Amino acid sequence: MSQWFTDSFRTEFDKQSELLGRFNLALFGKTGVGKSTLVNAIFGEPVAATGIGQPVTQGSHLYLDKRGQLGILDTQGLEVGKDDKQLIAEVDKTIKELRKRPLADQVHVAWYCVRGLDRRFESSEADFITHLDSLGVPVIVVLTQVPKNGEMYHPDAVELARYIESLHLPIEGGRPFLTNAARDQFYGQPVHGLSELLQATFQVAPEGVHAALTAAQEIDFQAKAAQAHKAVAAAAAAAAAAAATPIPFSDAALLVPLQLGMMARIAQLYKIRYERAAMMGVAATSAATAGGRAAVTGLMKLIPGAGSIIGGVVGAGVASGFTVAMGESWIVVCQAVSAGKVPMLNGALDSEAVRNLFVSEFKKRAPGVRQKH
Ligand SMILES: Nc1nc2c(ncn2[C@@H]2O[C@H](COP(=O)(O)OP(=O)(O)O)[C@@H](O)[C@H]2O)c(=O)[nH]1
Ligand SMILES: [Mg+2]
């Protein structure tokens, strides 16, 4: 892989990772209710067992496990209903301390989990939730492992949900969300309620962490696509601004960093790690042998009527149209890779397949260039 590409892409990748930031979710509820299972179902990757990660503050039982755009704040060895005083004291201290830090370090949302068939919701749990709310952390109550038959939820879970609703707690929607995060092989219980829970989480999460939450979650691909299109529009606007005064074609490589930034952001929205994304970028643009300018030239040649701009100038229209074509084609490639639809070759993505997909998408979208008369 050519050095200029890996170096520039790495720089842009890290920059975009920083810009995406992190969504931090606090998880509470008794051991075994299904917190880890729920998080794995929505965020994909196996979240570390309790206690892995870093204690957030000295001597605290609260651990923050950071994975890319996701942070999970979990308790170790403290239980609601048993260690309430200590738990509240530590949560209080932690949340207040994190609030002094940048948005990406703060706790954005809490899920308070109760097993749907437990038939018990103690006053200490209600107090804990009220306390979280008083600290400014939006709380969502989740009933876990709720059996569902057609449209019918298990009556015990419905009763528990009604009871919790009757307490008028400061919780999102005023009532619990009923879920089942893993299919039960024996009873054939379906997975349900996850997208409703995710939607509610988006609703209460600060706007500034929506992109991180979009990247971290793995069940709403429409949300990923919407953020990806936004990244393309932003890069296209920047490209148009850069070429507001038409730039000589030989300087079109000026556009490369912003296009690499766009590609890096999109790859991370689809949770494609750096090494793989870099390989895909090289395959898509033939950047490996070409170098920045030549990669742009190569792609520009795919534009109908490009003959007139090679050696000429690139104006705002072509610069933005070209960037949109690149970005939208790259989204298709990232979607295909993340859906496992790109063939593998010796354990790696088949770069020929990546290239063909990118180029065929690019050709559909390449802006036309009006011939000079
Ligand atoms: N069928 C089913 N099993 C679950 C679900 N959630 C948790 N479990 C099971 O319950 C056990 C405890 O779950 P876990 O996620 O480790 O609980 P945690 O201690 O709250 O993190 C595990 O054996 C899971 O397989 C669920 O939604 N459906
Ligand atoms: Mg767990």
Coordinates of C-alpha atoms and ligand atoms in Angstrom, one line a residue:
M1 CA 0.0 0.0 0.0
S2 CA 1.4 3.3 -0.9
Q3 CA 2.8 5.4 2.0
W4 CA 1.1 8.7 1.1
F5 CA -2.3 7.0 1.1
T6 CA -1.9 5.2 4.4
D7 CA -0.4 8.2 6.0
S8 CA -3.0 10.7 4.8
F9 CA -5.9 8.3 5.4
R10 CA -4.7 7.5 8.9
T11 CA -4.5 11.2 9.7
E12 CA -8.1 11.8 8.4
F13 CA -9.4 8.6 10.0
D14 CA -8.1 9.7 13.5
K15 CA -9.4 13.2 12.9
Q16 CA -12.9 11.9 12.1
S17 CA -12.9 9.5 15.0
E18 CA -12.2 12.4 17.3
L19 CA -15.0 14.4 15.6
L20 CA -17.5 11.6 15.9
G21 CA -16.8 11.5 19.6
R22 CA -18.3 8.9 21.9
F23 CA -21.7 7.9 23.1
N24 CA -21.6 6.9 26.7
L25 CA -24.3 4.7 28.1
A26 CA -24.7 3.9 31.8
L27 CA -26.1 0.4 32.6
F28 CA -27.9 -0.3 35.9
G29 CA -29.9 -3.2 37.1
K30 CA -29.3 -6.4 39.1
T31 CA -26.8 -9.0 38.0
G32 CA -28.3 -11.5 35.5
V33 CA -31.2 -9.4 34.3
G34 CA -29.6 -9.3 30.8
K35 CA -27.8 -6.0 30.6
S36 CA -24.8 -7.4 28.7
T37 CA -27.1 -9.3 26.3
L38 CA -29.1 -6.2 25.6
V39 CA -26.0 -4.1 24.8
N40 CA -24.6 -6.8 22.6
A41 CA -27.8 -7.1 20.7
I42 CA -27.9 -3.3 19.9
F43 CA -24.2 -2.4 19.7
G44 CA -23.0 -5.7 18.1
E45 CA -19.7 -6.3 19.6
P46 CA -19.3 -8.3 22.7
V47 CA -19.1 -5.8 25.6
A48 CA -16.5 -6.7 28.1
A49 CA -17.5 -8.7 31.2
T50 CA -18.2 -6.6 34.2
G51 CA -15.2 -5.0 35.7
I52 CA -13.1 -4.7 32.5
G53 CA -12.3 -1.2 31.5
Q54 CA -11.0 1.6 33.6
P55 CA -12.4 2.8 36.9
V56 CA -13.8 6.2 36.1
T57 CA -12.7 7.8 39.3
Q58 CA -10.2 6.7 42.0
G59 CA -11.6 3.9 44.1
S60 CA -14.9 3.8 42.3
H61 CA -16.9 0.7 41.5
L62 CA -17.9 2.3 38.2
Y63 CA -16.0 1.2 35.1
L64 CA -16.0 2.7 31.7
D65 CA -15.4 0.4 28.8
K66 CA -14.5 2.4 25.7
R67 CA -14.8 0.8 22.3
G68 CA -14.6 3.2 19.4
Q69 CA -17.7 5.4 19.4
L70 CA -19.2 3.6 22.4
G71 CA -18.6 3.8 26.1
I72 CA -20.4 1.6 28.6
L73 CA -20.4 2.6 32.2
D74 CA -21.0 -0.4 34.3
T75 CA -21.0 -1.1 38.1
Q76 CA -18.8 -3.8 39.6
G77 CA -19.9 -5.4 42.8
L78 CA -22.5 -2.9 43.8
E79 CA -26.2 -3.7 43.6
V80 CA -29.3 -1.6 43.7
G81 CA -31.4 -2.8 46.7
K82 CA -28.3 -3.9 48.6
D83 CA -25.6 -1.3 48.4
D84 CA -27.8 1.7 47.7
K85 CA -26.0 4.3 49.8
Q86 CA -22.6 3.5 48.4
L87 CA -23.9 3.2 44.9
I88 CA -25.7 6.5 45.0
A89 CA -22.6 8.2 46.5
E90 CA -20.3 6.8 43.8
V91 CA -22.7 7.5 40.9
D92 CA -23.2 11.0 42.3
K93 CA -19.4 11.7 42.5
T94 CA -18.7 10.1 39.1
I95 CA -21.4 11.9 37.1
K96 CA -20.6 15.2 38.6
E97 CA -16.9 14.8 37.9
L98 CA -17.5 13.6 34.3
R99 CA -19.7 16.6 33.7
K100 CA -16.7 18.9 33.9
R101 CA -15.1 17.1 31.0
P102 CA -15.9 17.4 27.2
L103 CA -19.2 16.0 25.9
A104 CA -17.5 12.8 24.7
D105 CA -16.6 11.9 28.3
Q106 CA -19.9 12.6 29.9
V107 CA -22.6 10.0 30.7
H108 CA -25.4 10.7 28.1
V109 CA -28.1 8.2 28.9
A110 CA -28.8 5.5 31.5
W111 CA -30.7 2.3 31.0
Y112 CA -32.2 0.9 34.1
C113 CA -32.9 -2.7 33.5
V114 CA -35.4 -4.9 35.3
R115 CA -36.2 -8.5 34.4
G116 CA -39.7 -8.5 32.9
L117 CA -40.9 -11.5 34.9
D118 CA -39.4 -10.5 38.2
R119 CA -42.7 -9.0 39.4
R120 CA -40.8 -6.9 41.8
F121 CA -39.7 -3.3 41.6
E122 CA -38.4 -2.0 44.9
S123 CA -38.6 1.5 46.3
S124 CA -34.8 1.6 46.4
E125 CA -34.9 1.2 42.6
A126 CA -37.3 4.1 42.2
D127 CA -35.1 6.2 44.5
F128 CA -32.1 5.4 42.5
I129 CA -33.8 6.3 39.2
T130 CA -35.0 9.6 40.7
H131 CA -31.5 10.3 41.8
L132 CA -30.0 9.7 38.3
D133 CA -32.6 12.1 36.9
S134 CA -31.7 14.7 39.5
L135 CA -28.1 14.4 38.2
G136 CA -29.3 15.3 34.7
V137 CA -28.9 11.9 33.3
P138 CA -31.9 10.8 31.1
V139 CA -33.2 7.4 32.3
I140 CA -34.9 4.8 30.2
V141 CA -36.4 1.8 32.1
V142 CA -36.1 -1.4 30.2
L143 CA -37.9 -4.6 31.0
T144 CA -35.7 -7.5 29.8
Q145 CA -36.4 -11.0 28.7
V146 CA -40.1 -10.3 28.1
P147 CA -41.9 -13.2 26.4
K148 CA -44.1 -12.2 23.5
N149 CA -46.7 -14.2 21.8
G150 CA -47.8 -12.6 18.5
E151 CA -48.8 -9.1 19.6
M152 CA -49.3 -10.1 23.3
Y153 CA -46.7 -9.5 25.9
H154 CA -46.5 -11.8 28.9
P155 CA -49.2 -10.6 31.4
D156 CA -46.8 -10.5 34.3
A157 CA -44.5 -8.1 32.4
V158 CA -47.5 -6.0 31.4
E159 CA -48.5 -5.8 35.0
L160 CA -45.0 -4.8 36.1
A161 CA -44.8 -2.2 33.4
R162 CA -48.2 -0.7 34.6
Y163 CA -47.0 -0.7 38.1
I164 CA -43.8 1.2 37.2
E165 CA -45.8 3.6 35.1
S166 CA -48.1 4.3 38.1
L167 CA -45.1 5.5 40.1
H168 CA -44.8 8.5 37.8
L169 CA -41.0 8.3 37.8
P170 CA -38.9 10.8 35.8
I171 CA -38.3 8.3 33.0
E172 CA -38.4 8.6 29.2
G173 CA -42.0 8.1 27.9
G174 CA -43.2 7.7 31.5
R175 CA -43.2 3.9 31.2
P176 CA -40.8 1.0 30.7
F177 CA -39.7 -0.4 27.3
L178 CA -40.5 -4.1 26.9
T179 CA -37.7 -6.1 25.2
N180 CA -36.2 -9.5 24.5
A181 CA -32.7 -9.2 23.3
A182 CA -31.9 -12.8 22.5
R183 CA -33.9 -15.5 20.8
D184 CA -34.8 -18.3 23.2
Q185 CA -34.1 -21.6 21.5
F186 CA -36.5 -23.6 23.7
Y187 CA -39.5 -21.4 23.7
G188 CA -38.7 -19.9 20.4
Q189 CA -39.2 -16.4 21.9
P190 CA -38.5 -13.7 19.3
V191 CA -36.2 -10.8 19.7
H192 CA -38.3 -7.6 20.0
G193 CA -38.4 -4.0 21.3
L194 CA -34.8 -3.2 20.4
S195 CA -35.5 -0.5 17.8
E196 CA -38.0 1.2 20.0
L197 CA -35.4 1.3 22.8
L198 CA -32.8 2.7 20.4
Q199 CA -35.2 5.4 19.1
A200 CA -36.0 6.4 22.7
T201 CA -32.2 6.6 23.4
F202 CA -31.7 8.8 20.4
Q203 CA -34.5 11.0 21.6
V204 CA -33.0 11.7 25.0
A205 CA -29.3 11.7 23.9
P206 CA -27.8 15.2 23.3
E207 CA -27.7 16.2 19.7
G208 CA -23.9 16.3 19.9
V209 CA -23.6 12.5 20.4
H210 CA -26.1 11.4 17.7
A211 CA -23.4 10.7 15.2
A212 CA -21.4 8.6 17.7
L213 CA -24.6 6.7 18.7
T214 CA -25.4 6.1 15.0
A215 CA -21.9 4.7 14.4
A216 CA -22.0 2.6 17.6
Q217 CA -25.4 0.9 17.1
E218 CA -25.8 -2.0 14.7
I219 CA -29.5 -2.3 14.2
D220 CA -30.6 0.9 12.4
F221 CA -28.9 1.1 9.0
Q222 CA -31.1 3.9 7.9
A223 CA -29.7 6.1 10.6
K224 CA -26.2 5.2 9.4
A225 CA -27.1 6.0 5.8
A226 CA -28.6 9.4 6.8
Q227 CA -25.5 10.4 8.7
A228 CA -23.3 9.2 5.8
H229 CA -25.3 11.3 3.2
K230 CA -24.8 14.2 5.6
A231 CA -21.0 13.7 5.5
V232 CA -21.1 13.6 1.7
A233 CA -23.1 16.9 1.5
A234 CA -20.7 18.6 3.9
A235 CA -17.6 17.4 1.9
A236 CA -19.3 18.5 -1.4
A237 CA -19.9 21.9 0.0
A238 CA -16.3 22.2 1.2
A239 CA -15.1 21.0 -2.3
A240 CA -17.3 23.6 -4.0
A241 CA -15.9 26.3 -1.7
A242 CA -12.3 25.2 -2.5
A243 CA -13.0 25.5 -6.2
A244 CA -15.1 28.6 -6.0
T245 CA -12.4 30.2 -8.0
P246 CA -11.7 27.4 -10.5
I247 CA -8.5 25.5 -9.7
P248 CA -6.2 24.2 -12.3
F249 CA -6.8 20.5 -12.8
S250 CA -3.2 19.8 -11.8
D251 CA -4.2 21.1 -8.3
A252 CA -7.3 18.9 -8.0
A253 CA -5.3 16.9 -5.4
L254 CA -6.2 19.7 -3.1
L255 CA -9.5 18.1 -2.8
V256 CA -8.1 14.8 -1.7
P257 CA -7.8 15.4 2.1
L258 CA -11.4 16.4 2.3
Q259 CA -12.5 13.4 0.3
L260 CA -10.4 11.1 2.4
G261 CA -11.9 12.7 5.5
M262 CA -15.4 12.1 4.1
M263 CA -14.5 8.4 3.4
A264 CA -13.0 7.9 6.8
R265 CA -16.1 9.3 8.5
I266 CA -18.4 7.1 6.5
A267 CA -16.3 4.0 7.1
Q268 CA -16.5 4.6 10.8
L269 CA -20.3 5.1 10.7
Y270 CA -20.3 1.5 9.3
K271 CA -17.8 0.4 11.9
I272 CA -15.1 -0.5 9.4
R273 CA -11.8 -0.4 11.1
Y274 CA -8.9 1.5 9.8
E275 CA -6.8 -1.3 8.2
R276 CA -9.8 -2.6 6.2
A277 CA -11.0 0.8 5.3
A278 CA -7.6 1.8 4.0
M279 CA -7.4 -1.3 1.9
M280 CA -10.9 -0.6 0.5
G281 CA -9.9 3.0 -0.2
V282 CA -6.8 1.9 -2.1
A283 CA -8.8 -0.7 -4.1
A284 CA -11.6 1.8 -4.9
T285 CA -9.4 4.6 -6.1
S286 CA -6.4 2.7 -7.3
A287 CA -4.4 4.9 -5.0
A288 CA -1.8 2.3 -4.2
T289 CA 0.4 2.9 -7.2
A290 CA -1.0 6.2 -8.3
G291 CA -0.3 8.8 -5.6
G292 CA -2.8 11.5 -4.6
R293 CA -3.0 13.5 -7.8
A294 CA -3.0 10.5 -10.1
A295 CA -5.8 8.8 -8.1
V296 CA -7.9 11.9 -8.7
T297 CA -6.9 12.0 -12.4
G298 CA -7.8 8.3 -12.7
L299 CA -11.3 8.9 -11.2
M300 CA -11.8 12.1 -13.1
K301 CA -11.3 10.2 -16.3
L302 CA -14.5 8.3 -15.5
I303 CA -16.4 11.6 -15.8
P304 CA -18.1 11.9 -19.1
G305 CA -16.4 14.7 -21.0
A306 CA -13.4 14.7 -18.7
G307 CA -11.1 15.2 -21.7
S308 CA -11.9 18.9 -21.5
I309 CA -11.0 19.3 -17.9
I310 CA -7.8 17.3 -17.8
G311 CA -5.3 20.1 -18.5
G312 CA -8.1 22.7 -17.9
V313 CA -9.6 23.9 -14.7
V314 CA -12.0 22.5 -12.1
G315 CA -14.9 24.7 -11.0
A316 CA -17.2 24.5 -8.1
G317 CA -19.8 22.4 -9.9
V318 CA -17.4 19.6 -11.0
A319 CA -15.6 19.6 -7.6
S320 CA -18.8 19.1 -5.7
G321 CA -20.3 16.7 -8.2
F322 CA -17.2 14.7 -8.2
T323 CA -17.1 14.6 -4.4
V324 CA -20.8 13.5 -4.2
A325 CA -20.1 10.8 -6.8
M326 CA -17.1 9.5 -4.7
G327 CA -19.0 9.8 -1.4
E328 CA -22.2 8.1 -2.5
S329 CA -20.3 5.3 -4.3
W330 CA -18.2 4.8 -1.1
I331 CA -21.4 4.5 0.9
V332 CA -22.5 1.7 -1.3
V333 CA -19.2 0.0 -0.9
C334 CA -19.2 0.4 2.9
Q335 CA -22.8 -0.9 3.1
A336 CA -21.9 -4.0 1.0
V337 CA -18.8 -4.7 3.1
S338 CA -20.6 -4.3 6.4
A339 CA -23.4 -6.6 5.2
G340 CA -20.8 -9.2 4.3
K341 CA -21.8 -9.0 0.6
V342 CA -18.3 -8.4 -0.8
P343 CA -16.5 -11.6 -1.7
M344 CA -13.4 -12.6 0.3
L345 CA -10.1 -13.8 -1.1
N346 CA -7.7 -15.6 1.2
G347 CA -9.3 -14.1 4.3
A348 CA -9.2 -10.5 3.0
L349 CA -11.7 -8.5 1.0
D350 CA -11.4 -9.2 -2.7
S351 CA -9.9 -5.8 -3.9
E352 CA -11.0 -6.4 -7.5
A353 CA -14.6 -6.7 -6.3
V354 CA -14.3 -3.6 -4.2
R355 CA -12.9 -1.7 -7.2
N356 CA -15.6 -2.9 -9.6
L357 CA -18.4 -2.0 -7.2
F358 CA -17.0 1.4 -6.5
V359 CA -16.3 2.2 -10.2
S360 CA -19.7 1.0 -11.4
E361 CA -21.4 3.1 -8.7
F362 CA -19.2 6.1 -9.5
K363 CA -20.0 5.9 -13.2
K364 CA -23.7 6.2 -12.5
R365 CA -23.1 9.4 -10.5
A366 CA -20.2 11.1 -12.1
P367 CA -21.1 14.7 -13.0
G368 CA -21.2 15.4 -16.7
V369 CA -18.8 18.1 -18.0
R370 CA -20.1 20.5 -20.6
Q371 CA -17.8 20.6 -23.6
K372 CA -16.5 24.0 -24.5
H373 CA -17.4 25.2 -27.9
Ligands
LIG1 N1 -33.6 -15.6 25.9 C1 -33.0 -14.5 26.4 N2 -32.0 -14.8 27.4 C2 -31.4 -13.7 27.9 C3 -31.7 -12.3 27.5 N3 -31.0 -11.5 28.3 C4 -30.2 -12.2 29.0 N4 -30.4 -13.6 28.8 C5 -29.7 -14.6 29.5 O1 -29.6 -14.3 30.9 C6 -28.3 -14.5 31.4 C7 -27.7 -13.3 32.0 O2 -27.6 -12.3 31.1 P1 -26.5 -11.1 31.1 O3 -26.7 -10.3 29.9 O4 -25.1 -11.7 31.3 O5 -26.9 -10.3 32.4 P2 -26.2 -9.1 33.1 O6 -25.6 -9.6 34.4 O7 -27.4 -8.1 33.5 O8 -25.3 -8.4 32.2 C8 -27.5 -15.1 30.3 O9 -27.5 -16.5 30.4 C9 -28.3 -14.7 29.0 O10 -28.1 -15.6 28.0 C10 -32.8 -12.2 26.6 O11 -33.2 -11.1 26.2 N5 -33.4 -13.3 26.1
MG2 MG -23.2 -8.1 32.5

